XYZ file of C-alpha atoms in Angstrom:
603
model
C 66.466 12.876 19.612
C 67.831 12.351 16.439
C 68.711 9.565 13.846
C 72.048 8.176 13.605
C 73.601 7.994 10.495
C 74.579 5.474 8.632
C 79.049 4.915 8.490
C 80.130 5.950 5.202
C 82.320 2.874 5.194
C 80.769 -0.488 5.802
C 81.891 -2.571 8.810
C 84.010 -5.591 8.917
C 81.993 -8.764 8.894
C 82.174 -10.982 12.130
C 84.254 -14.115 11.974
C 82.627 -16.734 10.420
C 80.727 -18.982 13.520
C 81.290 -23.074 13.335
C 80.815 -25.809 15.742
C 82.729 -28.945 16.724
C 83.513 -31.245 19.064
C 81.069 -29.686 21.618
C 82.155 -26.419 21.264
C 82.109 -23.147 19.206
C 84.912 -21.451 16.531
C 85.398 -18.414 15.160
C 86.632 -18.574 11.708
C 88.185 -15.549 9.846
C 89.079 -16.145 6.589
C 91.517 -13.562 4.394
C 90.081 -10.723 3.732
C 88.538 -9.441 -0.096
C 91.509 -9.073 -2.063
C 94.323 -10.643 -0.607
C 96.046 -13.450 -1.682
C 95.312 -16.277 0.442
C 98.408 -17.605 1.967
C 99.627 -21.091 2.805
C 99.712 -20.377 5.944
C 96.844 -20.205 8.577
C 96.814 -19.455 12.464
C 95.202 -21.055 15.251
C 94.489 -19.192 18.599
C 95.124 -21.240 21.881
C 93.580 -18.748 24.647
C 94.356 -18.402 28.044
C 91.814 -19.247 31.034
C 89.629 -17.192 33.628
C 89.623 -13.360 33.756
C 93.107 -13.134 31.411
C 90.738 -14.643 28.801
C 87.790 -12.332 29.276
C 90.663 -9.290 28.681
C 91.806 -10.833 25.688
C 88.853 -11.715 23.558
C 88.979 -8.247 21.862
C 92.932 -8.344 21.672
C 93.066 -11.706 19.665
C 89.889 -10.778 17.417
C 91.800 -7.552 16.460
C 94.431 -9.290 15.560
C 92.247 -11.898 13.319
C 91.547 -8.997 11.739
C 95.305 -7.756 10.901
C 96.075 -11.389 9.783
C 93.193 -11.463 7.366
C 94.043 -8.564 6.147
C 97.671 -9.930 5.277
C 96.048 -13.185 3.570
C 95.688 -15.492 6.477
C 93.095 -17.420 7.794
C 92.442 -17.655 10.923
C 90.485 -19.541 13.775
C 89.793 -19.042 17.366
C 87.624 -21.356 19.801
C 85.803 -22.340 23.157
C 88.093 -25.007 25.128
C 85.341 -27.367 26.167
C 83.744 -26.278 29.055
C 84.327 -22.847 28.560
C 83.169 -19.787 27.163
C 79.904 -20.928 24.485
C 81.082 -24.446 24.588
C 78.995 -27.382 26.425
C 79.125 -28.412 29.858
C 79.163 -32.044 31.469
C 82.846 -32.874 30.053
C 84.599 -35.178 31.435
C 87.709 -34.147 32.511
C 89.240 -37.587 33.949
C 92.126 -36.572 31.326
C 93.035 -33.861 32.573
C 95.082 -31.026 29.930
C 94.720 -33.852 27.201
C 90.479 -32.579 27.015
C 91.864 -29.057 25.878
C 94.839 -29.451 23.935
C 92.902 -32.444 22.031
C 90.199 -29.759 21.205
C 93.222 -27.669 19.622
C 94.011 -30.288 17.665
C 90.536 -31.072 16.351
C 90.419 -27.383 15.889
C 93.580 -27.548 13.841
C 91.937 -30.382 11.256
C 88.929 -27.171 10.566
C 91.549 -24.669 10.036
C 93.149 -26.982 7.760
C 90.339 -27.731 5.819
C 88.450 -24.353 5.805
C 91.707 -22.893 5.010
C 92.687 -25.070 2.415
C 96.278 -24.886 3.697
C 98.677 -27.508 4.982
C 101.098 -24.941 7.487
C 99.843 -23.772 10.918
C 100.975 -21.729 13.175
C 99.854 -21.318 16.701
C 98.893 -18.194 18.802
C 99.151 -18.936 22.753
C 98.888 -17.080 25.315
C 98.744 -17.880 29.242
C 97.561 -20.880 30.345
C 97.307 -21.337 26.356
C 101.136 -21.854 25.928
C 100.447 -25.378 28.051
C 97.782 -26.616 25.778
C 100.020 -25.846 22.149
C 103.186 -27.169 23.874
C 101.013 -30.406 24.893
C 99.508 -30.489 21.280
C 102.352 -30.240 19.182
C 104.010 -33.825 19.783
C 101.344 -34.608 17.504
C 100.427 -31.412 15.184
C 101.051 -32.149 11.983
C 102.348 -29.194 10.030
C 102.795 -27.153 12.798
C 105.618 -24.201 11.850
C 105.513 -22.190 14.423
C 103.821 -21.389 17.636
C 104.484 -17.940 19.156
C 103.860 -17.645 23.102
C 102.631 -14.580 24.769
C 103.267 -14.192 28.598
C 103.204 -18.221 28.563
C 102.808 -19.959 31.990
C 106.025 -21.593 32.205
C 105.097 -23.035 35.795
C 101.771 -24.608 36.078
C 102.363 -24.635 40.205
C 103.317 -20.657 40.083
C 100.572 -19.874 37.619
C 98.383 -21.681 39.998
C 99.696 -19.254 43.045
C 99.168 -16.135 40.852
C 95.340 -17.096 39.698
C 95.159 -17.500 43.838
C 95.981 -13.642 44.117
C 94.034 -12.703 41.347
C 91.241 -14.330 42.792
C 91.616 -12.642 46.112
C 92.164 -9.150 44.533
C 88.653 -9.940 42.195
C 86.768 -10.687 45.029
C 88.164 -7.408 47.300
C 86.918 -5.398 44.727
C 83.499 -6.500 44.306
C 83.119 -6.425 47.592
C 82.588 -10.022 48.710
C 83.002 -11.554 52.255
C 85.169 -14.005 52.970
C 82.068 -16.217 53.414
C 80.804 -15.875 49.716
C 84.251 -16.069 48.009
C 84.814 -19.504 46.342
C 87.565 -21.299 47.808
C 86.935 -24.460 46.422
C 89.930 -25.321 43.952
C 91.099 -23.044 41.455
C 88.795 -20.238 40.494
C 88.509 -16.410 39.358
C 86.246 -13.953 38.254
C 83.215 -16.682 38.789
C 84.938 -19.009 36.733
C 85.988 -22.387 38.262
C 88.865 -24.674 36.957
C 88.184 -28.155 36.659
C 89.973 -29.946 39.285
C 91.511 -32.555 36.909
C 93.109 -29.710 35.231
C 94.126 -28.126 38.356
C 96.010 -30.854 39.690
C 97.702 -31.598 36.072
C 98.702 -28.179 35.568
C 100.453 -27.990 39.281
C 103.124 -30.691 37.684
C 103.738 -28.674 34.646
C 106.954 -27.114 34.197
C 108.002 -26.139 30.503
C 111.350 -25.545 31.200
C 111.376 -29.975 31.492
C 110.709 -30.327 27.822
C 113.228 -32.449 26.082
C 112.207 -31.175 22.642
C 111.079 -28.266 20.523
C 107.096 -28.002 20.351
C 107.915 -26.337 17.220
C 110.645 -25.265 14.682
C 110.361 -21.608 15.601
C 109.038 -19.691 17.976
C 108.246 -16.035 19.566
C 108.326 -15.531 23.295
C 106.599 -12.105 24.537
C 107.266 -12.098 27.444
C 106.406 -9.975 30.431
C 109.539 -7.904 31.922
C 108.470 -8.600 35.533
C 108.905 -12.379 35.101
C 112.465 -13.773 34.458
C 110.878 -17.384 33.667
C 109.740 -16.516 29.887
C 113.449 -14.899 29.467
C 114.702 -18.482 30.517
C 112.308 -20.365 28.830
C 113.527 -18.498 25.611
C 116.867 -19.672 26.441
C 115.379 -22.911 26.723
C 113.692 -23.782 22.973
C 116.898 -22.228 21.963
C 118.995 -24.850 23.735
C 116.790 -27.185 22.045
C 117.541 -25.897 18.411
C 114.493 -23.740 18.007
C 114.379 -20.726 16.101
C 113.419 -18.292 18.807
C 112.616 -14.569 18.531
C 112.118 -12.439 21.519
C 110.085 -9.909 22.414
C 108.484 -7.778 25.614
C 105.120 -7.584 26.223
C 104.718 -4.144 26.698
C 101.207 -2.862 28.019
C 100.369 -6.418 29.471
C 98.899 -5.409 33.068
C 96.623 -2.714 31.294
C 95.181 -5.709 28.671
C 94.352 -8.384 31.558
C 93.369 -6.291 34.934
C 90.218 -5.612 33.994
C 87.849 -5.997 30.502
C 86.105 -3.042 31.303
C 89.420 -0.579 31.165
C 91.533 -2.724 28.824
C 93.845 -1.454 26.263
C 95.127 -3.021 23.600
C 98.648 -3.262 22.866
C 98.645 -2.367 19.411
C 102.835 -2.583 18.636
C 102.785 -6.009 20.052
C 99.291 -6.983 17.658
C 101.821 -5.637 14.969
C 105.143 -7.307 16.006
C 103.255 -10.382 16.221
C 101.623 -10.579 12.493
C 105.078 -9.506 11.261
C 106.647 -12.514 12.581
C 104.014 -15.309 11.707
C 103.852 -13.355 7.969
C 107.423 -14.453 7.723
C 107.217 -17.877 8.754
C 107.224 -20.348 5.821
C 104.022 -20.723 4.460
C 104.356 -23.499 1.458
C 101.646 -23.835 -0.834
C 97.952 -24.657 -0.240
C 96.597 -28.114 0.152
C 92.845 -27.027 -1.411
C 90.525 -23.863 -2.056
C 89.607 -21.380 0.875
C 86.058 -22.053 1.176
C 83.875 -20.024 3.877
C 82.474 -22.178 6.651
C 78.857 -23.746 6.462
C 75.905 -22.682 9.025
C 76.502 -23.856 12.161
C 75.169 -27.333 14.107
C 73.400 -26.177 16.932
C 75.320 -27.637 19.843
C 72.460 -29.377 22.319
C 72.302 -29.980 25.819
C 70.025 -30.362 28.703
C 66.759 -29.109 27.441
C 68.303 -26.676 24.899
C 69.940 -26.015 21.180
C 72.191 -23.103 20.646
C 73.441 -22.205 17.566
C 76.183 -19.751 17.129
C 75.248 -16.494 14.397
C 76.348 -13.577 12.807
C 73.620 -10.889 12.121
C 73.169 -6.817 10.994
C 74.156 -5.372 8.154
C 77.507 -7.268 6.229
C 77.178 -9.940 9.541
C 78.645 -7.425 11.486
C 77.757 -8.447 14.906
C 78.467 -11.679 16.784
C 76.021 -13.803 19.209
C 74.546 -17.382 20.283
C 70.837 -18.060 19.578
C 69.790 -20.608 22.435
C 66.173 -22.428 21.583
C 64.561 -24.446 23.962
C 64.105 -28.430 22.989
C 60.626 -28.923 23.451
C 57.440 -26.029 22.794
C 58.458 -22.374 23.617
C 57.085 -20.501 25.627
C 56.674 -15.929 26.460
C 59.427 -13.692 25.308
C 62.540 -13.769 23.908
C 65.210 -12.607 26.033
C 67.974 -10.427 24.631
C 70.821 -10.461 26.613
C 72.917 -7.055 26.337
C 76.611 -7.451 27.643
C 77.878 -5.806 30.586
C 80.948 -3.124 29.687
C 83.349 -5.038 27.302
C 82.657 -8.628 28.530
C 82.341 -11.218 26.486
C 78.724 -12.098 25.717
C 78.734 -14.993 27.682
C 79.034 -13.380 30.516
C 80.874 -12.440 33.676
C 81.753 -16.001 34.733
C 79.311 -17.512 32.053
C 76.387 -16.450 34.144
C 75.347 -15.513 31.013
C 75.233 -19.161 29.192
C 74.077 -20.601 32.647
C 70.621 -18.098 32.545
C 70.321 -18.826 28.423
C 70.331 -22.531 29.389
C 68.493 -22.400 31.968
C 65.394 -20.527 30.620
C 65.044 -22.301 27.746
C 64.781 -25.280 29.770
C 61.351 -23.117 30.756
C 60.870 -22.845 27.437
C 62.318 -19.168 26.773
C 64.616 -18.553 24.044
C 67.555 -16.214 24.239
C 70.122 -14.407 22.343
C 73.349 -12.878 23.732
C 75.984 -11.106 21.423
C 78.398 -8.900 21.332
C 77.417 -5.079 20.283
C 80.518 -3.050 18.009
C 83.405 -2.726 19.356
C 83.377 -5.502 22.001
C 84.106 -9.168 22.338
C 83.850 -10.724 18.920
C 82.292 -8.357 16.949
C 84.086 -5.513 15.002
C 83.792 -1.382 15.305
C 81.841 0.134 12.881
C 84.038 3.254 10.947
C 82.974 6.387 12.239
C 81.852 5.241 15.700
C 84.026 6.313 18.902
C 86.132 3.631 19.538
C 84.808 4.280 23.599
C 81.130 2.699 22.835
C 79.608 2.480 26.318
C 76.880 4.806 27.148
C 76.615 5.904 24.032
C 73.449 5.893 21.654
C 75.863 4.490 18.548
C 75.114 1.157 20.247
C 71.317 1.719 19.607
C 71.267 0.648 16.099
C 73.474 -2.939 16.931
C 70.306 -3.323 19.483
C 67.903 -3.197 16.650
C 69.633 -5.444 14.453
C 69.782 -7.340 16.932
C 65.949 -7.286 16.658
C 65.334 -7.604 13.691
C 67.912 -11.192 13.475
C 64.734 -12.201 15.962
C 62.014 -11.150 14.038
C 63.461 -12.603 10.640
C 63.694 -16.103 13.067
C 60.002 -15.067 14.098
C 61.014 -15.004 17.582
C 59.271 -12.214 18.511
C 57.831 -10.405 20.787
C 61.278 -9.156 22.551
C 62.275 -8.386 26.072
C 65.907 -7.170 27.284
C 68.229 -7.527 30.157
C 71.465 -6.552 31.074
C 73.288 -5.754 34.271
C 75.440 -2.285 34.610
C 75.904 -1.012 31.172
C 73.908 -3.532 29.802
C 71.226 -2.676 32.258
C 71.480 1.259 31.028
C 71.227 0.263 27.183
C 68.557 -1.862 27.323
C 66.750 0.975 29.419
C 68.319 3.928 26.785
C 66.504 1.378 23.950
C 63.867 1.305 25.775
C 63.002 4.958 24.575
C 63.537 4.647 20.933
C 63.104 0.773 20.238
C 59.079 0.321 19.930
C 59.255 -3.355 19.562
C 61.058 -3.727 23.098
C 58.229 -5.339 25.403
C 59.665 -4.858 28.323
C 62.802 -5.003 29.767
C 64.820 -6.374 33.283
C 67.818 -3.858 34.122
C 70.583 -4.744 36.846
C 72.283 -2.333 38.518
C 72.192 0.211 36.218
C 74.681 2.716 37.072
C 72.776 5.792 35.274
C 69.530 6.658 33.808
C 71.077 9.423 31.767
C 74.888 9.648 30.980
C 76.178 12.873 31.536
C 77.290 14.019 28.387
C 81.700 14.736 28.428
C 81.789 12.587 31.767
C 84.641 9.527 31.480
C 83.685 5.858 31.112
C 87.235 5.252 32.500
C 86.913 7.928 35.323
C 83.476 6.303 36.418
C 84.731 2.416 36.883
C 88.636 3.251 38.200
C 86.985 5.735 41.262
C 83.484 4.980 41.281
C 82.927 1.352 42.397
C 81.877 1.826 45.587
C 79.527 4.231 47.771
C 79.955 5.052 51.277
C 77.863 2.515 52.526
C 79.941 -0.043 50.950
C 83.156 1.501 52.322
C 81.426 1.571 56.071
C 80.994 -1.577 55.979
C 84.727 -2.788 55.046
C 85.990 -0.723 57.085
C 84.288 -2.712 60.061
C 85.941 -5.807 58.898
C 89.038 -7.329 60.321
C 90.178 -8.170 57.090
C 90.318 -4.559 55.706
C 92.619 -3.564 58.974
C 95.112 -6.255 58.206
C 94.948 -5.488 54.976
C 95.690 -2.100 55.115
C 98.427 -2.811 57.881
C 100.008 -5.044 55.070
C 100.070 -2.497 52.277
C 97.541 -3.697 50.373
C 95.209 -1.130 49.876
C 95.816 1.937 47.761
C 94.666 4.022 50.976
C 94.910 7.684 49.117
C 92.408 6.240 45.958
C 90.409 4.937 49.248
C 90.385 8.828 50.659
C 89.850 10.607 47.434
C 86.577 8.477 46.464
C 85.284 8.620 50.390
C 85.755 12.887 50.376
C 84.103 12.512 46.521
C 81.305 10.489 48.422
C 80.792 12.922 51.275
C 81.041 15.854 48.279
C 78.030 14.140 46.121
C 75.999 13.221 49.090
C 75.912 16.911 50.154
C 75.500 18.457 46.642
C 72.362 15.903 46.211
C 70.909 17.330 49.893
C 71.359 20.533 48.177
C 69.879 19.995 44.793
C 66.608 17.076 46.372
C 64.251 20.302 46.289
C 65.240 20.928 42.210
C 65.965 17.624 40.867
C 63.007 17.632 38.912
C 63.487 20.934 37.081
C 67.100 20.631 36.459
C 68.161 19.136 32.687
C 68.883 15.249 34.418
C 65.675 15.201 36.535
C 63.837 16.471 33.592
C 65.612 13.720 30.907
C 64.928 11.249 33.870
C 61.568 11.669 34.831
C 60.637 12.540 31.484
C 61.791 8.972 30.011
C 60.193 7.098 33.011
C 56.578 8.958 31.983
C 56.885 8.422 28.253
C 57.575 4.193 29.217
C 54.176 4.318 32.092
C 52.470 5.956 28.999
C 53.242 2.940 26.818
C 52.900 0.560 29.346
C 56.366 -0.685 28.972
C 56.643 -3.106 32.268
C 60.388 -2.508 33.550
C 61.821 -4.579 36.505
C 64.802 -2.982 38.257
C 67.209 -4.855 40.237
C 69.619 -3.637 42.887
C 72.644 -5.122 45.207
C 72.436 -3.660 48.226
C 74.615 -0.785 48.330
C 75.670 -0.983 44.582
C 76.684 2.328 43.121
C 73.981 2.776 40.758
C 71.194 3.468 43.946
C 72.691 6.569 44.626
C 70.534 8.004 41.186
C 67.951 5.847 41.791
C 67.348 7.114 45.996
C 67.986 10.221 44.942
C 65.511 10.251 42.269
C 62.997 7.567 43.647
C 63.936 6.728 47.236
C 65.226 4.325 48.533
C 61.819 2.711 49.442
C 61.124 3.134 45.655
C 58.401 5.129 46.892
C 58.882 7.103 44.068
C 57.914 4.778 41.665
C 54.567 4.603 42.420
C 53.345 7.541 40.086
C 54.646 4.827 37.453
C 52.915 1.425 38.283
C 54.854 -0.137 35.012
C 57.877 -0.428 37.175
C 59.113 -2.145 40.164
C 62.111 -2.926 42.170
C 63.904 -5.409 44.080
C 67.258 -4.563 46.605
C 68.640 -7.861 46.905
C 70.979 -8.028 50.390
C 74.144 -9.163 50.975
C 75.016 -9.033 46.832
C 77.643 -7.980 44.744
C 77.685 -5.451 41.704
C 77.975 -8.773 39.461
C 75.578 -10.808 41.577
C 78.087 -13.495 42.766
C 75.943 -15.233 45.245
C 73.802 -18.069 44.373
C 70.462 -15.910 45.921
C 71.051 -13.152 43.390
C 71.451 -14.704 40.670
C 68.087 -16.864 41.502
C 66.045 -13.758 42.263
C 67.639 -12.312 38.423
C 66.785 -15.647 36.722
C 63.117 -15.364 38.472
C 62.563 -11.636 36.997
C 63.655 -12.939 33.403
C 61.239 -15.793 33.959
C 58.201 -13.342 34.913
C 58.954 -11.097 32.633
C 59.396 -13.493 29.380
C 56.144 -15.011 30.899
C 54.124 -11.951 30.704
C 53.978 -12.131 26.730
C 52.658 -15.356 24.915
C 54.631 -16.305 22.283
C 54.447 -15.435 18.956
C 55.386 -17.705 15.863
C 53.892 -15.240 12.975
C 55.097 -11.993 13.851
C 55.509 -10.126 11.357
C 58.744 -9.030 9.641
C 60.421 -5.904 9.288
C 63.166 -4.354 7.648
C 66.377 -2.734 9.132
C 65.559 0.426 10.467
C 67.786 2.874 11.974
C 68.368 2.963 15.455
C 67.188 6.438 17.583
C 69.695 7.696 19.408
C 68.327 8.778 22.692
C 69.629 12.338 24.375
């Protein structure tokens, strides 16, 4: 073990957290040492899983634009993301592109300028197009992959949806067909049946003086809707969107399209930007946002405000442990289909607080200089876990206990080893115990989903033969991960007799003795045939018999669940650990405070 050292070059501070209307903003003012411009930009995002891949993408380039003077400010459509529930939607698009508006009046005033210019993307494009007939100011809005056709856009989320769901592994029985929905995330109906009228290529004037279409090559729509703003006098500039399927498939895997980040800051830099209306001030601490039996209040914490999260309190007396959600791969911290924000809601109506953020790197909160920009599985992410801490302890919200599912789940076990004033901890599919050292992040989520079980079983469906007779499934990547399968199951036969003298078993074992010594409870949770039992039968068994030289842990298989726990049974039986666990520590309101320590990186 050894201690990481500090970056010789401080990180970038978070984006400065607000709250409004019901829902949370990010606002990024220019950066030390710029002059502030007149101009400042306002971020309409897209919906569903294309807005999960692009969190990191439009905080990045925040960044560039403060860094060129601007101001900046991105936001939570209501409903969505950190923002309330219970909206009512009876007005359909008009709930959303209102909220841009009222978003625009902050930028305004935060900013101290009188020019905006918007930044949509996706299902975003609708919204600023809707806004604009009454944005005031408004000098540009630049439109990236825009949904021209509400009704197509509609048909594509359908196939996205399908394709989501094929890879986790659901059933047809457990998919959700009701309405519009992907990833876990469900459109409101009202919206739905608005959007399946839109058509942008109807409008009968400019949203905006000038514009920027990126569009995506495989879709001759944005080329004609170009051609349509300029029939309409607009100033339009044109542009591909090069590297667009890599940014949206998947968050995990995403890359960011760095030329197009650049092309896009050059052309709002060079949009009129007149002079400013007041002084750039920073925004003031957030207004917790309250709901059903809870107050969340969006923060920044660490060293310069580095990282980005949402404290949620319960209402009335609380009660145990404080849960610290740790995201899953490079998800946004509220979660794969806000499963997140429903289980920080929901247990602090049982009087357990919460608080999920976003480690380095991912989401909304910036790298640190120095770090790898690949920051899963490794120990860097340690120290953003003890800040993370010690926010808590300066809130005297102590004792602690984490959670996380996948990577999450391996973190919070990793901290675990080096984080003393961890109490205990509830892991979810955890892939690994121990990372390999050299293996590939990417490698590990394109080919290893799935384990042979899971494969046995869809091949027995009728769905998988029509599939397959229809071209639909990449058969050879099938073949090479099934032979891989066979290849590991055989090498583990071979190496059972040694696992606990070779250097994993040893790191393994050894971790899972030093945590019984301490008494450290641990509760891990399984799907049934997820990935990550193949180290934890080989290792334990799969009756967990294993386990009991270490009575500080147990286990739970959950049937008929996905990797992300999809079903409403899983995520009841995860919700129910988080309860017991919190439950198993009283509260404490004068624990005492520490400073920032540095984080132990474990081997």
């Amino acid at each position: 073990m050894q201690i990481d050292e500090a970056p010789s070059v401080a990180a970038r501070s978070a984006a400065e957290p607000l709250t409004f209307g019901g829902t949370v903003g990010l606002f990024a003012p220019p950066a030390a040492g710029t002059t502030p411009s007149g101009l400042a930009v306002l971020f309409a995002s897209p919906w569903g899983l294309e807005e999960m891949s692009t969190r990191k993408f439009f905080r990045i380039i925040s960044e560039m634009l403060a860094d060129r003077g601007m101001a900046s400010l991105r936001f939570d459509y209501p409903g969505t993301g950190d923002a309330l529930d219970g909206v009512d939607f009876e007005a359909g698009l008009s709930v959303w592109s209102e909220s841009l508006l009222a978003a625009a009046e902050r930028l305004k005033a935060l900013s101290g300028c009188g020019r905006i210019a918007v930044i949509s993307q996706g299902l975003g494009a609708v919204v600023a197009a809707k806004a604009a007939e009454t944005l005031e100011g408004l000098e540009g809005i630049a439109f990236l992959a825009p949904v021209v056709s509400g009704r197509l856009h509609i048909r594509e989320l359908a196939v996205w949806s399908k394709v989501v769901d094929e890879n986790l592994g659901l059933s047809e029985e457990q998919r959700n067909k009701a309405g519009v929905s992907v990833a876990s995330l469900s459109m409101p109906g009202e919206i739905a049946d608005e959007l399946r009228k839109v058509d942008l290529m109807m409008i009968d004037r400019v949203p905006a003086p000038r514009a920027l279409v990126i569009g995506r090559s495989d879709r001759p729509a944005d080329a004609q809707f170009a051609s349509r703003l300029e029939a309409l006098g607009a100033d339009v500039g044109r542009a591909e969107f090069e590297g667009y399927d890599r940014l949206v498939s998947n968050p995990t895997i995403s890359r960011i399209p760095v030329h197009v980040a650049e092309n896009l800051v050059e052309w709002i830099a060079a949009l009129p930007a007149g002079p400013r209306i007041g002084t750039p001030r920073h925004a003031s601490v957030a207004e917790p946002l309250t709901g059903d039996g809870f107050a969340e209040t969006p923060v920044r914490f660490g060293v310069n405000s580095r990282l980005s999260g949402v404290l949620c309190e319960p209402l009335h007396q609380r009660s145990g442990a404080t849960v610290l959600f740790l995201t899953s791969a490079y998800d946004r911290h509220a979660g794969w289909g806000r499963t997140t924000v429903a289980m920080a809601r929901t247990l602090a109506r049982s009087g357990i607080a919460s608080l999920r953020f976003d480690t380095a790197n991912a989401g909304d909160s910036p790298p640190v200089p120095g770090r790898p920009d690949q920051v899963l599985y490794h120990s860097t992410q340690n120290a953003d876990v003890s800040e993370a801490i010690d926010f808590l302890e300066s809130r005297r919200l102590m004792p602690v206990v984490t959670a996380g599912r996948c990577s999450g789940a391996y973190l919070g076990f990793r901290t675990l080893l080096v984080e003393p004033r961890i109490a205990g901890n509830v892991s979810v599919n955890p892939a690994v115990f121990r990372w390999r050292p050299g293996r590939s992040v990417e490698d590990a989520v394109v080919n290893g989903t799935r384990n042979l079980q899971d494969y046995g079983k869809r091949a027995l469906r009728a769905e998988t033969l029509r599939r397959i007779l229809r071209g639909e499934v990449d058969i050879a990547a099938a073949s090479r991960n099934i032979v891989k399968g066979f290849g590991n199951r055989i090498r583990n036969r071979l190496l059972f007799v040694l696992r606990g003298v070779l250097p994993e078993g040893r790191a393994i074992y050894g971790a899972f003795r030093m945590l019984s010594r301490r008494g450290t409870p641990i509760a891990l949770i399984y799907s049934e045939n997820d990935l990550g039992l193949e180290q934890y039968d080989f290792y334990f068994g799969r009756d967990g018999s294993g386990l009991a030289r270490f009575p500080n842990v147990s286990s739970t298989i959950i049937p008929h669940a996905d990797h992300n726990l999809t079903p409403d049974h899983a995520r009841e039986i995860y919700i129910t650990a988080l309860r017991e666990m919190a439950f198993r520590f009283p509260a404490s309101v004068d624990a005492s405070r520490s400073k920032a320590r540095p984080a132990i990186a474990a081997e």
